[in-house]
XYZ file of N, CA and C in Angstrom:
177
model
N -2.509 -0.124 19.498
C -2.976 -0.732 18.278
C -2.198 -0.124 17.117
N -1.681 -0.971 16.281
C -0.918 -0.510 15.130
C -1.841 0.055 14.059
N -1.361 1.041 13.380
C -2.120 1.659 12.290
C -1.220 1.724 11.067
N -1.759 1.385 9.921
C -1.033 1.485 8.661
C -1.591 2.663 7.885
N -0.714 3.517 7.415
C -1.112 4.696 6.660
C -0.661 4.537 5.217
N -1.493 4.938 4.300
C -1.156 4.924 2.882
C -1.222 6.366 2.391
N -0.090 6.898 1.932
C -0.049 8.249 1.376
C 0.033 8.154 -0.135
N -0.809 8.885 -0.808
C -0.831 8.879 -2.264
C -0.119 10.114 -2.803
N 0.388 9.988 -4.007
C 1.071 11.075 -4.694
C 0.196 12.323 -4.762
N -1.099 12.142 -4.828
C -2.018 13.265 -4.974
C -2.512 13.776 -3.619
N -1.745 13.546 -2.558
C -1.996 14.069 -1.206
C -3.233 13.484 -0.527
N -3.732 12.372 -1.024
C -4.835 11.668 -0.376
C -4.237 10.739 0.669
N -4.784 10.730 1.877
C -4.299 9.831 2.924
C -5.441 8.964 3.415
N -5.152 7.685 3.596
C -6.120 6.737 4.154
C -5.461 6.081 5.353
N -6.208 5.816 6.397
C -5.691 5.145 7.590
C -6.466 3.861 7.811
N -5.746 2.801 8.136
C -6.346 1.488 8.360
C -5.881 0.959 9.709
N -6.766 0.279 10.423
C -6.407 -0.330 11.696
C -6.525 -1.845 11.578
N -6.091 -2.543 12.606
C -6.065 -4.007 12.601
C -7.408 -4.587 12.173
N -7.359 -5.560 11.264
C -8.550 -6.251 10.807
C -9.211 -5.654 9.576
N -8.810 -4.460 9.178
C -9.405 -3.843 7.994
C -8.752 -4.371 6.726
N -9.525 -4.427 5.663
C -9.014 -4.840 4.350
C -9.020 -3.632 3.423
N -8.103 -3.630 2.469
C -8.081 -2.548 1.486
C -7.496 -3.058 0.181
N -7.881 -2.412 -0.911
C -7.352 -2.754 -2.226
C -6.047 -2.010 -2.459
N -5.119 -2.671 -3.107
C -3.860 -2.036 -3.487
C -4.147 -0.989 -4.551
N -3.556 0.162 -4.410
C -3.718 1.223 -5.399
C -2.898 0.885 -6.640
N -3.484 1.048 -7.811
C -2.752 0.787 -9.051
C -2.657 2.073 -9.869
N -1.624 2.144 -10.689
C -1.392 3.321 -11.538
C -1.374 4.609 -10.728
N -0.840 4.546 -9.512
C -0.772 5.702 -8.630
C 0.459 5.550 -7.745
N 1.248 6.592 -7.636
C 2.405 6.560 -6.743
C 1.887 6.623 -5.312
N 2.311 5.685 -4.463
C 1.856 5.667 -3.083
C 2.918 5.037 -2.188
N 2.782 5.256 -0.894
C 3.731 4.743 0.087
C 2.964 4.373 1.345
N 3.255 3.202 1.878
C 2.627 2.774 3.119
C 3.617 2.880 4.270
N 3.141 3.249 5.446
C 3.995 3.323 6.629
C 3.144 3.114 7.876
N 3.804 2.779 8.972
C 3.098 2.603 10.237
C 3.484 3.720 11.189
N 2.707 3.862 12.260
C 2.973 4.929 13.225
C 3.844 4.419 14.360
N 3.258 3.971 15.443
C 4.018 3.636 16.642
C 4.413 2.169 16.775
N 3.817 1.269 16.017
C 4.111 -0.159 16.129
C 4.218 -0.774 14.740
N 4.957 -1.887 14.625
C 5.011 -2.575 13.331
C 3.631 -3.121 12.961
N 3.407 -3.300 11.685
C 2.151 -3.874 11.196
C 2.471 -5.033 10.271
N 1.625 -6.038 10.277
C 1.765 -7.168 9.363
C 0.663 -7.044 8.321
N 1.069 -6.997 7.055
C 0.120 -6.853 5.955
C 0.253 -8.070 5.056
N -0.856 -8.719 4.764
C -0.863 -9.879 3.867
C -1.362 -9.395 2.511
N -0.545 -9.626 1.479
C -0.858 -9.120 0.142
C -1.012 -10.276 -0.832
N -2.042 -10.223 -1.650
C -2.247 -11.197 -2.722
C -2.239 -10.446 -4.042
N -1.373 -10.873 -4.954
C -1.287 -10.245 -6.276
C -1.865 -11.170 -7.332
N -2.546 -10.598 -8.289
C -2.976 -11.322 -9.482
C -2.254 -10.665 -10.650
N -1.620 -11.455 -11.474
C -0.875 -10.862 -12.577
C -0.548 -11.886 -13.639
N 0.344 -11.496 -14.510
C 0.771 -12.332 -15.621
C 2.169 -12.847 -15.318
N 2.391 -14.142 -15.469
C 3.692 -14.735 -15.200
C 4.764 -14.045 -16.039
N 5.847 -13.660 -15.372
C 6.960 -13.007 -16.047
C 6.826 -11.497 -16.162
N 5.674 -10.955 -15.816
C 5.461 -9.508 -15.888
C 5.689 -8.908 -14.504
N 6.381 -7.775 -14.442
C 6.671 -7.116 -13.166
C 5.378 -6.714 -12.458
N 5.388 -6.812 -11.122
C 4.217 -6.415 -10.336
C 4.152 -4.910 -10.126
N 5.300 -4.247 -10.234
C 5.326 -2.797 -10.050
C 6.477 -2.209 -10.848
N 6.473 -0.904 -10.949
C 7.534 -0.186 -11.637
C 8.036 0.920 -10.728
N 9.355 1.183 -10.720
C 9.869 2.301 -9.926
C 9.319 3.632 -10.453
N 9.088 4.566 -9.550
C 8.594 5.886 -9.937
C 9.723 6.714 -10.522
N 9.487 7.321 -11.647
C 10.429 8.273 -12.239
C 9.658 9.541 -12.556
N 10.218 10.667 -12.169
C 9.494 11.935 -12.381
C 9.846 12.566 -13.699
């Protein structure tokens, strides 16, 4: 079974398995990755037309 991991800049880790839903983290540096198998994630964004959905992290 594939697992998707989300690592946050503040060292918080959450693990999700097939069928689970989660909210996208906002205003927080984070990275998603899988362990032993690929994962398919369906994402829906709500935003303003012409406005970027994300910004690159700069330290």
